[in-house]
Coordinates of C-alpha atoms and ligand atoms in Angstrom, one line a residue:
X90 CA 19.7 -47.1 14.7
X91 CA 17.1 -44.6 15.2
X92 CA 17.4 -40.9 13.9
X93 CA 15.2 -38.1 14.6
X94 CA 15.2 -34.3 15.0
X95 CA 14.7 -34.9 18.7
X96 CA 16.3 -36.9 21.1
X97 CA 13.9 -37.7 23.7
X98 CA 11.9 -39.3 20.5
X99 CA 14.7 -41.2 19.0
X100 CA 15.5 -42.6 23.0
X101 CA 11.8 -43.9 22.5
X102 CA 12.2 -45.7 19.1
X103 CA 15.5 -47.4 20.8
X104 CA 13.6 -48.6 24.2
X105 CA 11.4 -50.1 21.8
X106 CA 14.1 -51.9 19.9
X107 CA 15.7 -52.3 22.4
X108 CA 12.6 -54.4 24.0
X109 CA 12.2 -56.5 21.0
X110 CA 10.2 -54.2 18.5
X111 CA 10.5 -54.3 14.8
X112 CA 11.5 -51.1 13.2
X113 CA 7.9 -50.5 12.3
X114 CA 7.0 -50.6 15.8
X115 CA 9.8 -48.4 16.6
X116 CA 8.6 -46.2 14.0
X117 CA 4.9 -45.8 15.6
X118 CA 6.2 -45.3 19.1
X119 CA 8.6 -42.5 17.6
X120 CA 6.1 -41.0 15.7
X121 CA 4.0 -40.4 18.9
X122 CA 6.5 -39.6 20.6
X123 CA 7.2 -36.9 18.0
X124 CA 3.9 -35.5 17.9
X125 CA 4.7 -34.8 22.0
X126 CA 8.6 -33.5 22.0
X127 CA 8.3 -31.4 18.4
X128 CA 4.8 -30.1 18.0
X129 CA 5.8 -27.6 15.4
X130 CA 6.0 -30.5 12.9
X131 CA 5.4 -34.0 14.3
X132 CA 1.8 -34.5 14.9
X133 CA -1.7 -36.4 15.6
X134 CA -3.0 -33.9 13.8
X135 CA -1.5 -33.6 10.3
X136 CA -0.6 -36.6 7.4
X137 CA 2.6 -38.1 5.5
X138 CA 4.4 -40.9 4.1
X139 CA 5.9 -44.3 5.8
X140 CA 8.2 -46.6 3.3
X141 CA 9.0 -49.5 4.6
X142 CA 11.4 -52.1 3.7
X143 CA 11.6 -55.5 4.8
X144 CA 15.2 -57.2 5.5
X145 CA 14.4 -59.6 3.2
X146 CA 13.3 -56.9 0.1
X147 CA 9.8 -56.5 0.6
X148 CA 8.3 -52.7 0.2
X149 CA 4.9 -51.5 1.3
X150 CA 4.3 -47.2 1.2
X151 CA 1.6 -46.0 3.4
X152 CA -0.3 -43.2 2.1
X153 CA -2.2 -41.3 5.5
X154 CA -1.6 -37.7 3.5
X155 CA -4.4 -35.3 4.5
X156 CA -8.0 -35.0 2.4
X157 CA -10.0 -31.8 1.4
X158 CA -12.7 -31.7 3.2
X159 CA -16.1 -32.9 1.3
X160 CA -17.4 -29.4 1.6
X161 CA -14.3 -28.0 0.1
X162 CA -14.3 -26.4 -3.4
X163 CA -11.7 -25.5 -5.8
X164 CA -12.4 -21.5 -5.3
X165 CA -12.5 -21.7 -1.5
X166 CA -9.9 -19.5 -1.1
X167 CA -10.7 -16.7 -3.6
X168 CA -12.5 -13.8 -2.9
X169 CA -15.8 -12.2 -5.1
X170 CA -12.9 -10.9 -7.9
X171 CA -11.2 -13.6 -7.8
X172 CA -8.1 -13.2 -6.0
X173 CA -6.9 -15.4 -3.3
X174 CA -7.7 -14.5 -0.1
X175 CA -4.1 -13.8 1.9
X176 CA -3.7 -16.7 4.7
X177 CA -7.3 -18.2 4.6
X178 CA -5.3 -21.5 3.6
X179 CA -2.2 -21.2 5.5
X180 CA -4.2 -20.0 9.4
X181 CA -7.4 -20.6 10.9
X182 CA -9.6 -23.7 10.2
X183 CA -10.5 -23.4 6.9
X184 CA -6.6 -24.4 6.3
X185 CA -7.6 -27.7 7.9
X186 CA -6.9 -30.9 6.1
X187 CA -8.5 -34.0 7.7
X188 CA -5.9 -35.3 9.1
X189 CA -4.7 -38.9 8.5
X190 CA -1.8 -39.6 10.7
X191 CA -3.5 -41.8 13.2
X192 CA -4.6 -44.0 10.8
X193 CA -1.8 -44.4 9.6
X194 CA 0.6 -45.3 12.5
X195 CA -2.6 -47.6 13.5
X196 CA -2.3 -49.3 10.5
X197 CA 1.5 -49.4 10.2
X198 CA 1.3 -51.4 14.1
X199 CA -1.5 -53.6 13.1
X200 CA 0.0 -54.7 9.5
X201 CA 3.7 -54.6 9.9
X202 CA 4.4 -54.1 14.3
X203 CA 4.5 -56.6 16.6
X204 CA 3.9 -54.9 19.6
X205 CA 0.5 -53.5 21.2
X206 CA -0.9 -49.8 20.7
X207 CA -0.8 -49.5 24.7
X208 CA 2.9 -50.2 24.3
X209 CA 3.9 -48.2 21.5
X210 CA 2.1 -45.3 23.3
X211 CA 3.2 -45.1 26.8
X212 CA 6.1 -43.0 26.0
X213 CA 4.5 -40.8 24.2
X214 CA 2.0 -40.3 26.9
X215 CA 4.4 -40.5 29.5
X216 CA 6.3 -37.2 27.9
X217 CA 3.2 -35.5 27.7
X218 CA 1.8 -36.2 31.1
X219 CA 5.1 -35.8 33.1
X220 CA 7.1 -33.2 30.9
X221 CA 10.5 -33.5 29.2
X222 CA 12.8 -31.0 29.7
X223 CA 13.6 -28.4 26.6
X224 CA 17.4 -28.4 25.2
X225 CA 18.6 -26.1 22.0
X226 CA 16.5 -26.6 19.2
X227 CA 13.6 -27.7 20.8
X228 CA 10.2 -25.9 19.0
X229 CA 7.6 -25.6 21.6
X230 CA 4.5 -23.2 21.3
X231 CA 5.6 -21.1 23.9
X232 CA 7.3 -17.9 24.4
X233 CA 9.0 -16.6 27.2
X234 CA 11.4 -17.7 29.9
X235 CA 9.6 -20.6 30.4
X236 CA 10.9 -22.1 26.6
X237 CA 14.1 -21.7 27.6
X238 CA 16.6 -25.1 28.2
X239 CA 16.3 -26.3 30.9
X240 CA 12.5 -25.7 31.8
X241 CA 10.5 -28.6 31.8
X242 CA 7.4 -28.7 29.4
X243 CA 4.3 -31.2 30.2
X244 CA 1.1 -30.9 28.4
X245 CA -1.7 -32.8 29.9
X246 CA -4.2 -32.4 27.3
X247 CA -2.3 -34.1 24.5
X248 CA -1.7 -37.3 27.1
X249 CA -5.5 -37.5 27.5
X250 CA -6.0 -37.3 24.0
X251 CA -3.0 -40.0 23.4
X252 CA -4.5 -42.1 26.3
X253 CA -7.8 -42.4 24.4
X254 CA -6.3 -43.3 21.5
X255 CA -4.3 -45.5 23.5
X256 CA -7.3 -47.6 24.4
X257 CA -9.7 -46.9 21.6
X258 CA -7.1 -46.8 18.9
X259 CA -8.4 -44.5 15.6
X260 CA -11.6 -44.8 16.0
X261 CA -11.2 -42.4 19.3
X262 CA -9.9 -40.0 16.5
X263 CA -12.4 -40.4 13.7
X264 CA -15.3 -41.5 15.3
X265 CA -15.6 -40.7 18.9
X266 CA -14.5 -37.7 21.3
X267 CA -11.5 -36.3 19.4
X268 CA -13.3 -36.4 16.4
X269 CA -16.2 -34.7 18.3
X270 CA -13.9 -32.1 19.2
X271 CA -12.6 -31.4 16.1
X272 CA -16.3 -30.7 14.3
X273 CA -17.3 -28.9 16.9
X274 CA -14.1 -26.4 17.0
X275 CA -14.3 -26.5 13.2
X276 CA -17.8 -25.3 13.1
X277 CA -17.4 -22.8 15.7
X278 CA -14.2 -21.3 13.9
X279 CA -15.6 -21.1 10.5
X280 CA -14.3 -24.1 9.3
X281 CA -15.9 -27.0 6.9
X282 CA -14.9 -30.3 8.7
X283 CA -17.9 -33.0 9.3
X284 CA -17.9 -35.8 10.9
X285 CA -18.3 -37.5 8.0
X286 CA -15.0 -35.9 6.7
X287 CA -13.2 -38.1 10.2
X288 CA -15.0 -41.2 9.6
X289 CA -14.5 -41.5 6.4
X290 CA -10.8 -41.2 5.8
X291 CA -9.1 -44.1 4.4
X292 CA -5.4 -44.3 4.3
X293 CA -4.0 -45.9 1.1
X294 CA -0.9 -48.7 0.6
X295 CA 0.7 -47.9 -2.6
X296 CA 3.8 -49.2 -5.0
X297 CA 6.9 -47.2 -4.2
X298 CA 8.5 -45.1 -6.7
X299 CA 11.4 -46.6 -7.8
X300 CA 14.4 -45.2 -10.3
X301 CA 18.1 -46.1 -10.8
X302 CA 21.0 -43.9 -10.4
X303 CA 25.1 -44.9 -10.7
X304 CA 24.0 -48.7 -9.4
X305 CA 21.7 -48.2 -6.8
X306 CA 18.1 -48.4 -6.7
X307 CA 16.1 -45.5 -5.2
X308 CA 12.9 -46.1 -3.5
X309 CA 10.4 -43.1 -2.6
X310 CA 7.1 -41.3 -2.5
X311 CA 4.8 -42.0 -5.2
X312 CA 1.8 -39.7 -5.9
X313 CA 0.6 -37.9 -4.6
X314 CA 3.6 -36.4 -3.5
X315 CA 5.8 -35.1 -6.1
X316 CA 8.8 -36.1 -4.1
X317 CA 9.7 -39.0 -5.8
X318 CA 9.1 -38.5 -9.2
X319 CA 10.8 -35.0 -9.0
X320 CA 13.8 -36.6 -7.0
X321 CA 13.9 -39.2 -9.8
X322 CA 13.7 -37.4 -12.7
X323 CA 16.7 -34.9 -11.5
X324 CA 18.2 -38.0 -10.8
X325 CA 17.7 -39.3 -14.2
X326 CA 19.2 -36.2 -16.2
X327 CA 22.4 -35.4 -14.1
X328 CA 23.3 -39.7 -13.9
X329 CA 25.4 -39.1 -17.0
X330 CA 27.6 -36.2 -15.9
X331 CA 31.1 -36.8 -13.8
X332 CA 29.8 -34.9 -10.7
X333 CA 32.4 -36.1 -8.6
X334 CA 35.2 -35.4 -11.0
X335 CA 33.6 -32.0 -11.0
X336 CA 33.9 -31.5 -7.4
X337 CA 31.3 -30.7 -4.4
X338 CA 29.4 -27.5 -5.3
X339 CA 32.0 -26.9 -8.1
X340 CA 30.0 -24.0 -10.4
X341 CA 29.5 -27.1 -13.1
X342 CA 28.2 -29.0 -10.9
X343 CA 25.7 -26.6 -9.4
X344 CA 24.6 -25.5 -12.6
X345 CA 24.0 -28.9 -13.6
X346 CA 22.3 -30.0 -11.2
X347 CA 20.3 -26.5 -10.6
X348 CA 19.0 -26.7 -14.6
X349 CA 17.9 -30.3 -13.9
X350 CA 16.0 -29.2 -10.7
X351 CA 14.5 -26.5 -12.8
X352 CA 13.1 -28.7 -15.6
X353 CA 11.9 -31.5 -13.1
X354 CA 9.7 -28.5 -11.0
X355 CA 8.6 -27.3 -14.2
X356 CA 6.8 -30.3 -14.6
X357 CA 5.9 -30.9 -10.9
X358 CA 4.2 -28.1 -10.7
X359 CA 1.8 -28.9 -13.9
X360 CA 1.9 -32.6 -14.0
X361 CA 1.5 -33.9 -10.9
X362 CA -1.6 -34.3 -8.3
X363 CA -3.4 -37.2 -6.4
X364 CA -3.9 -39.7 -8.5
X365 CA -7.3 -40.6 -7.4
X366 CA -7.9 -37.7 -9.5
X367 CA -6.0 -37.5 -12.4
X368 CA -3.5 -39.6 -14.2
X369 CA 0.6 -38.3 -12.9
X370 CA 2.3 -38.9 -16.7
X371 CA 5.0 -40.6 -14.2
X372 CA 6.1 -42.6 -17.0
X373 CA 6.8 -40.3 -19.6
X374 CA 8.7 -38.0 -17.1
X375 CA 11.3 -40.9 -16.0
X376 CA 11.8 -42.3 -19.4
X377 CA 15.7 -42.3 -20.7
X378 CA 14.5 -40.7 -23.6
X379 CA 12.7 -37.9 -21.4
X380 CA 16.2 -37.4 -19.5
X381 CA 17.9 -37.3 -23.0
X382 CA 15.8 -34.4 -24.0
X383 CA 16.1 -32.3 -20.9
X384 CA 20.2 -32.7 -20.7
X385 CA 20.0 -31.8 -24.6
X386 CA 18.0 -28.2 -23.3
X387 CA 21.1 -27.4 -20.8
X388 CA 23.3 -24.8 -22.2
X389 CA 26.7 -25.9 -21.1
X390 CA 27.8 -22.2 -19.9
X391 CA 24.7 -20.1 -19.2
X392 CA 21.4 -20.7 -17.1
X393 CA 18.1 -20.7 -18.8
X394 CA 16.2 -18.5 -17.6
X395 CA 13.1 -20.4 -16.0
X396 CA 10.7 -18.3 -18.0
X397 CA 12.2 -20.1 -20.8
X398 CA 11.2 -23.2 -19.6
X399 CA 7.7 -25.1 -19.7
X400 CA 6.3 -28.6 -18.7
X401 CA 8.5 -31.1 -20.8
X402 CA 5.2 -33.1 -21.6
X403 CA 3.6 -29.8 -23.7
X404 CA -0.3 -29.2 -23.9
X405 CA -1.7 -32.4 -24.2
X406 CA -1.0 -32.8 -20.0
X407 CA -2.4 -29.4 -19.3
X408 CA -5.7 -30.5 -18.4
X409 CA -7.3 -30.7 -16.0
X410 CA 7.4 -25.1 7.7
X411 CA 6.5 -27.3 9.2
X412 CA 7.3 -31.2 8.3
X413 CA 9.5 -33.7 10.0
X414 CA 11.3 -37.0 8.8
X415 CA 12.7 -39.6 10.9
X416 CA 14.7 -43.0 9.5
X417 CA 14.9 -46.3 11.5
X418 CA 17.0 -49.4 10.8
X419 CA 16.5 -52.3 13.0
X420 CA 18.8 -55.4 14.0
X421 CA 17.1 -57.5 11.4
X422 CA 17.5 -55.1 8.8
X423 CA 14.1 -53.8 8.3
X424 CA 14.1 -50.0 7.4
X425 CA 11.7 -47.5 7.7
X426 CA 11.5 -43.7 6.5
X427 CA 8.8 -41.5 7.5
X428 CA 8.4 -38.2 6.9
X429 CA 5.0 -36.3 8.2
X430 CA 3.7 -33.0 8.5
X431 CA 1.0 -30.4 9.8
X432 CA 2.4 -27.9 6.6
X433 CA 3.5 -24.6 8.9
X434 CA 5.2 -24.1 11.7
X435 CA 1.9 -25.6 14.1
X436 CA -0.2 -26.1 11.3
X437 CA -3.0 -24.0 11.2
X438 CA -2.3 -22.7 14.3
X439 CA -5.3 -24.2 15.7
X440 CA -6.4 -26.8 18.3
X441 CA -9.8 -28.2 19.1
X442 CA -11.1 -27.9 22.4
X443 CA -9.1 -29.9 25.3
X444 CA -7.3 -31.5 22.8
X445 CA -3.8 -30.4 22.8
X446 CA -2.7 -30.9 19.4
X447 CA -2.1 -29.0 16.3
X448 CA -4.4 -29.4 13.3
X449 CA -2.7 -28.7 10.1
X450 CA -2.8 -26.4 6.9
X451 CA -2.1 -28.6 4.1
X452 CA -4.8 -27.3 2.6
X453 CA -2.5 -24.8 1.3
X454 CA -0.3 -27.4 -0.8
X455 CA -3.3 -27.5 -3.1
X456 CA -3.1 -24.9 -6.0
X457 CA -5.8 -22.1 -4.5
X458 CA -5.4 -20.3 -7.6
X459 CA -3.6 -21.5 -11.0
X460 CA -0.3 -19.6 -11.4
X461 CA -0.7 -17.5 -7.5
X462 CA 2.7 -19.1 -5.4
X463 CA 1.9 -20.7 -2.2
X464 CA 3.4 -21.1 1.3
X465 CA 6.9 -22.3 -0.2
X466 CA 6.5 -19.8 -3.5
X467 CA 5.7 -22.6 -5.5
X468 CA 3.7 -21.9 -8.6
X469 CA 1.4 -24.8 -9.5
X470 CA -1.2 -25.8 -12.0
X471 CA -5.1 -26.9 -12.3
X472 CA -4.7 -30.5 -12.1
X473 CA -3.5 -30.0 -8.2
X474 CA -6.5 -28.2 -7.5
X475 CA -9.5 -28.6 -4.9
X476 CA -11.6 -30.8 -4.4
X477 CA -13.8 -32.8 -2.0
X478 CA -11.3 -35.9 -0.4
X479 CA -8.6 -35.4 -2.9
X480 CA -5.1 -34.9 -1.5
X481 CA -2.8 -32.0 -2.0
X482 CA 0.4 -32.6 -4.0
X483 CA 3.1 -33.4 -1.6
X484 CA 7.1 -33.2 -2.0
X485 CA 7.5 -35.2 1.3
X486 CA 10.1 -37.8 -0.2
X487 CA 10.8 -41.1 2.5
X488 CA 13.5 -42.6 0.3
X489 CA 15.4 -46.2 1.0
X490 CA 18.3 -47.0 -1.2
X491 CA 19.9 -49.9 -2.2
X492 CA 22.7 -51.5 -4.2
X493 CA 22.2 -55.4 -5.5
X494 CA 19.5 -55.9 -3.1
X495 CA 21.0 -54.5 0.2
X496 CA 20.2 -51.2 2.3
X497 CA 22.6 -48.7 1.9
X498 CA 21.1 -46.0 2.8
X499 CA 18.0 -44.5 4.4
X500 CA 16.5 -40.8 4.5
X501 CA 14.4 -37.5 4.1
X502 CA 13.9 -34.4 6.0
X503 CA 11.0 -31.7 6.2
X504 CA 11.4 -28.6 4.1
X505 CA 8.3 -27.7 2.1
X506 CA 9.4 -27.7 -1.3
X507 CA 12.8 -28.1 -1.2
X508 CA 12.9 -31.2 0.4
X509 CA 13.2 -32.8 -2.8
X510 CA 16.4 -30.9 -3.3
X511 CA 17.5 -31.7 0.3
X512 CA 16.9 -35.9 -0.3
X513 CA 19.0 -35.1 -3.5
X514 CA 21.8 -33.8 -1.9
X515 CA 21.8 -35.6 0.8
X516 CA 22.3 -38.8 -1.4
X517 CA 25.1 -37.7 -4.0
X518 CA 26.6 -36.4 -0.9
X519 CA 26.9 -39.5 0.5
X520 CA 26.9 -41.7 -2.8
X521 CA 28.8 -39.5 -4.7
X522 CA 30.9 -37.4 -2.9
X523 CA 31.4 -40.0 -0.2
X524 CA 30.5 -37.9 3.0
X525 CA 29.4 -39.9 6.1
X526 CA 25.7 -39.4 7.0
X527 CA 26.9 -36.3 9.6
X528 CA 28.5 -35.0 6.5
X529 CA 26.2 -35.6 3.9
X530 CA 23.2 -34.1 6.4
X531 CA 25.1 -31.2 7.3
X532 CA 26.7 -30.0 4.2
X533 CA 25.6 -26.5 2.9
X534 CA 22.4 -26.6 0.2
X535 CA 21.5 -25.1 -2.7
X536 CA 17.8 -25.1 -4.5
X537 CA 16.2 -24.3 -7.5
X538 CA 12.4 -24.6 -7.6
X539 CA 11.9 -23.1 -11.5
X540 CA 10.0 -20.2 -10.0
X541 CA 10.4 -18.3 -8.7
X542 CA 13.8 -17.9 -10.8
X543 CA 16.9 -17.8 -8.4
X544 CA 19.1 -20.6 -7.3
X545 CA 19.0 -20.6 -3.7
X546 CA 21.8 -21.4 -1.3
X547 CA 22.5 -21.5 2.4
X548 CA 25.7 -19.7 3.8
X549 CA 29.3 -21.5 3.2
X550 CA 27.1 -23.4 0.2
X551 CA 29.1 -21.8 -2.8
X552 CA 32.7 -20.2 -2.6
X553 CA 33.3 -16.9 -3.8
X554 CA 34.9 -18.1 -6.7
X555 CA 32.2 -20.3 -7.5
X556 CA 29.3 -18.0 -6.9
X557 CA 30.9 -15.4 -9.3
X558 CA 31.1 -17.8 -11.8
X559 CA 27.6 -18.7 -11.3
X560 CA 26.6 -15.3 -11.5
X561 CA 28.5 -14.7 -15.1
X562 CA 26.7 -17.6 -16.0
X563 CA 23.4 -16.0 -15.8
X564 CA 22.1 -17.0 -12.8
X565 CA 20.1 -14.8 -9.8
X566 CA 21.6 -15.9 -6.6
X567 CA 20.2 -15.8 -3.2
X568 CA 20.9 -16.4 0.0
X569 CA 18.9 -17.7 2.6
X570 CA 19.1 -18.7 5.9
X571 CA 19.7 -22.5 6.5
X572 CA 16.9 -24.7 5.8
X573 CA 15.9 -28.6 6.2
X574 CA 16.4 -31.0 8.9
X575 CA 17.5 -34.1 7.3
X576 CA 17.7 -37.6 8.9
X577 CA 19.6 -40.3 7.5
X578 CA 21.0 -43.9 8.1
X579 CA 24.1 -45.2 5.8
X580 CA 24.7 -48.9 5.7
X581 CA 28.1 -49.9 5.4
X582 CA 28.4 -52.3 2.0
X583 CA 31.4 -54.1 3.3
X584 CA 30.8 -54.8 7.2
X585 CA 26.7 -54.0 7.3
X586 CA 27.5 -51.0 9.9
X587 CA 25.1 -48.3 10.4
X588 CA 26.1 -44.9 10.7
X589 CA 23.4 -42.0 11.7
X590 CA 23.3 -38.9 10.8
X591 CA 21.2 -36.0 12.5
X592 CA 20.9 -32.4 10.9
X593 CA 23.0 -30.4 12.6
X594 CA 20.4 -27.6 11.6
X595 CA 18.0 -28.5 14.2
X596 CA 20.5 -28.6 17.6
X597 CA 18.0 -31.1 19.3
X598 CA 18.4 -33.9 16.9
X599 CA 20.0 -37.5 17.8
X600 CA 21.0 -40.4 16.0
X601 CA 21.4 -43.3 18.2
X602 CA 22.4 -47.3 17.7
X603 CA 23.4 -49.8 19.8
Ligands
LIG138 N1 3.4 -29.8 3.4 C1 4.6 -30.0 2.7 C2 4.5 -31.1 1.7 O1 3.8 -32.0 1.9 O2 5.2 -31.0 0.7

C-alpha cells in the first residue's frame, strides 16, 4: 500500500513494489517522484523525517532536516533597531536552508533498499523528462491555461539534475555541479551558502520518540522536530478522559483536547530545539506526573486563556506551506512514514541556475526574533534560535503505531504547525472514534497552537450547538479554510488488511494496494 498526495508518485512506489522493492525502496523512488509531480512541497531541494519500521520490530529515524548555513547568525534577520526584517526568511536566498534531502533518500537506499539508485530514479526522471499530465489538485509553478487538467507538464531541467544524481548519487548534489550551482546562485542573490555548507552536511540516524496511549505504542519524530514530543505529551494528558463516550468533536471533547494542545505548544515553543545544541527536557515533558499536573490546570467548564499559561518546566529551561507526507506498507510488513518539506509553498521561491528545483525557506522555522510569530504565527523562544549548522525546530511528525508488537497504523501530513494537531486527530479518529483511514484523514480539524489564542477549526468541524457552547466557555473561535493533507495506512488487527487513506483535501491524492 502506497499513499501519497499524488497519484502519478504513489503509481511509482507500487511499480517498485510491485518489481520486488522493499518499502524503503519504494519510499526513495516515491520521494523523487514527488519532488517531480508536487514541487510546491516534495523536493531535492528541502529536508525531513523517514521512520522506518521493520516487519519484524526494528526502528531506525533518519534525520536529513535542513542546517543554517555556517555564515548564519542568530540576528540575520533583524534590521539596525532590531526588528525583523518582513520576508528576508520566508523569500529570496537568505531563507535558504542547506538542504538535506538527497542525502537522505541516498542513505535510506544504501542502508535499508535493495534496489539501485539508477532504478529508484528512472521514474522520477522519466516524469520530468517526458511530462505527466496535471489533474485537480495538482500544485505546479505555473499560472495560466497551461496549469489547467489536462495539459501536460514536463520539466527538463529537473530530469538533468535527477539524471546526475542518478549516476553520481549525492555527491553530484554536495560536491559537484548542483552544488556548484547552488553557491553560485546563492552568491549572486545575496545569499550565505558555501560550498562548504553542501559538502559538509551530515544526515543523522536517531532513536524514535516513542509514548503510549489506550494500548498502543506511538512511534514519531524526535528532536529536532517538536512533532513527536508535542504529539506525545497531548497524548499523554487527554489518555485519561472518555473521549469516545464524549463523542466526535463533542464541546468536551474539543475543549479537552484544545487545553492539552495549548499547554503542550506552550512548551514547544520554549523547550524545544536541535539537540546538537541544547538539551530538549523530553523527559520531564512526557512524565505521568507532568500529564498529572497539566489535566489538574484544565478548568472543567471554561478555556484558559493562553496568556495564562507558560512553559510547564518554569525558568530553570529558559535558557538558552509547504510540506508533504507520504506512508508505505509493504508485503512483508515493513512501514515507512516520511514527511519532507521546502517550508512555503516552493520554498524560497528560488532555483539555482539550470537546475529546476526549488530550494527551501526553513530558515524561517528558526526563532528570528524571541517572541515575533513566524510563517505559521508560531511564537517561539531563544533556545530555537540561529546558528551556524544547527537545525530549525521542526513539527514534521512521521508516526507508526502499534499494538502488542504489530502495525496498526501508519501516518502524517504537511501543515506547518498544525501538523501535530492533524497526526493527533488523525489517530483518535481512527483509534478512537473508529473511522476508516478515508474517514479519519478527511474528517473536519480543529487546532490550538497557545498563541496566538483562538481554537481554530475548518468548516463542518464544530456544530452550531457545539461551537456556541464553546464560545460560552470562553473560547475565540475561528474559522479557516481547510488545512493539511494527511496520508495514512490502517492495518487491520484481525485479518492484517491494509486500508489507505488519501486526504481528500488535496484532489490529486491516491492510496493504492494490491
Ligand atoms: N517547515 C515546517 C516544519 O518543519 O515544521
Amino acid at each position: 500500500m502506497v499513499v501519497t498526495e499524488q497519484h502519478d508518485a504513489t503509481r511509482v512506489g507500487i511499480g517498485v513494489l510491485r518489481a520486488g522493492g522493499n518499502a524503503v525502496d519504494a519510499a526513495v523512488a516515491v520521494g523523487y517522484a514527488l519532488a517531480v509531480t508536487d514541487p510546491c512541497c516534495g523536493n531535492i531541494g528541502g529536508g525531513g523525517f523517514m521512520l522506518i519500521r521493520t516487519h519484524d520490530g526494528r526502528e531506525r529515524f533518519l534525520d536529513f532536516r535542513e542546517t543554517a548555513p555556517r555564515r548564519a547568525t542568530r540576528t540575520m534577520y533583524l534590521d539596525a533597531g532590531g526588528d525583523v526584517r518582513p520576508g528576508a526568511s520566508t523569500k529570496g536566498w537568505l531563507a535558504v536552508g542547506v538542504p538535506g534531502t538527497v542525502a537522505g533518500l541516498e542513505t535510506a537506499r544504501r542502508e535499508y533498499g535493495t534496489m539501485s539508485r539508477e532504478r529508484l530514479l528512472a521514474p522520477a526522471i522519466a516524469l520530468a523528462r517526458d511530462g505527466f499530465t496535471l489533474v485537480a489538485g495538482d500544485r505546479v509553478p505555473i499560472g495560466g491555461p497551461r496549469a489547467q487538467p489536462g495539459a501536460r507538464y514536463a520539466q527538463p531541467l529537473l530530469a538533468h539534475t535527477l539524471e546526475l544524481i542518478a549516476r553520481d548519487g549525492a555527491d553530484a548534489f554536495y560536491r559537484g555541479p548542483i552544488a556548484r550551482a547552488i553557491v553560485a546562485a546563492s552568491e549572486a542573490n545575496g545569499g550565505i551558502l558555501t560550498l562548504d555548507d553542501l559538502a559538509n552536511y551530515r544526515i543523522e540516524e536517531r532513536a524514535p520518540l516513542h509514548c503510549a496511549f489506550h494500548g498502543y505504542d506511538i512511534a514519531s519524530a524526535p528532536p529536532p522536530s517538536s512533532g513527536g514530543v508535542t504529539l506525545c505529551e497531548i497524548l499523554n494528558v487527554i489518555a485519561s478522559y472518555p473521549l469516545a463516550a464524549w463523542g466526535w468533536h463533542s464541546a468536551r471533547a474539543v475543549h479537552y483536547v484544545t487545553e492539552a494542545e495549548r499547554r503542550a505548544y506552550a512548551d514547544r515553543n520554549a523547550y524545544l530545539a536541535d539537540p546538537g545544541f541544547v538539551r530538549n527536557p523530553v523527559a520531564q515533558l512526557l512524565s505521568t506526573q507532568y500529564a498529572a499536573a497539566l489535566r489538574a490546570q484544565i478548568q472543567p467548564d471554561r478555556a484558559t486563556p493562553s496568556a495564562g499559561v507558560k512553559p510547564g518546566l518554569g525558568a530553570a529551561w529558559s535558557e538558552g506551506a509547504d510540506t508533504t507526507h507520504f506512508s508505505i506498507v509493504d508485503g512483508s510488513g515493513n512501514a515507512v512514514a516520511v514527511t519532507y518539506t521546502i517550508n512555503d509553498d516552493f520554498g524560497a521561491g528560488v532555483m539555482a541556475g539550470d537546475t529546476g528545483f526549488f530550494l527551501n525557506d526553513e530558515m524561517d522555522d528558526f526563532t528570528a526574533k524571541p517572541g515575533v510569530p513566524n510563517l505559521y504565527g508560531l511564537v517561539q523562544g531563544a533556545r530555537n534560535g540561529i546558528a551556524p549548522a544547527k537545525r530549525p525546530l521542526s513539527s514534521m511528525a512521521p508516526t507508526i503505531v502499534t499494538q502488542h508488537g504489530m502495525l496498526r497504523m501508519v501516518t502524517g501530513s504537511p501543515g506547518g504547525s498544525r501538523i501535530i494537531t492533524i497526526v493527533l486527530e488523525t489517530i483518535l479518529n481512527a483509534l478512537v472514534y473508529g473511522m476508516s483511514a478515508q474517514a479519519a484523514v478527511d474528517a473536519p480539524r480543529t487546532h490550538m497552537q497557545w498563541l496566538p489564542d483562538a481554537l481554530h477549526y475548518e468548516p463542518r468541524a464544530l456544530s452550531p450547538a457545539t461551537s456556541q457552547e464553546l464560545r460560552a466557555m470562553g473560547y475565540p473561535l475561528r474559522r479557516v479554510a481547510q488545512w493539511g493533507s494527511a496520508q495514512a495506512i490502517l492495518v487491520d488487527p484481525r485479518t492484517g488488511a491494509l486500508q489507505g487513506g488519501s486526504d481528500r483535501r488535496v484532489a490529486s491524492g491516491a492510496a493504492m494496494g494490491y
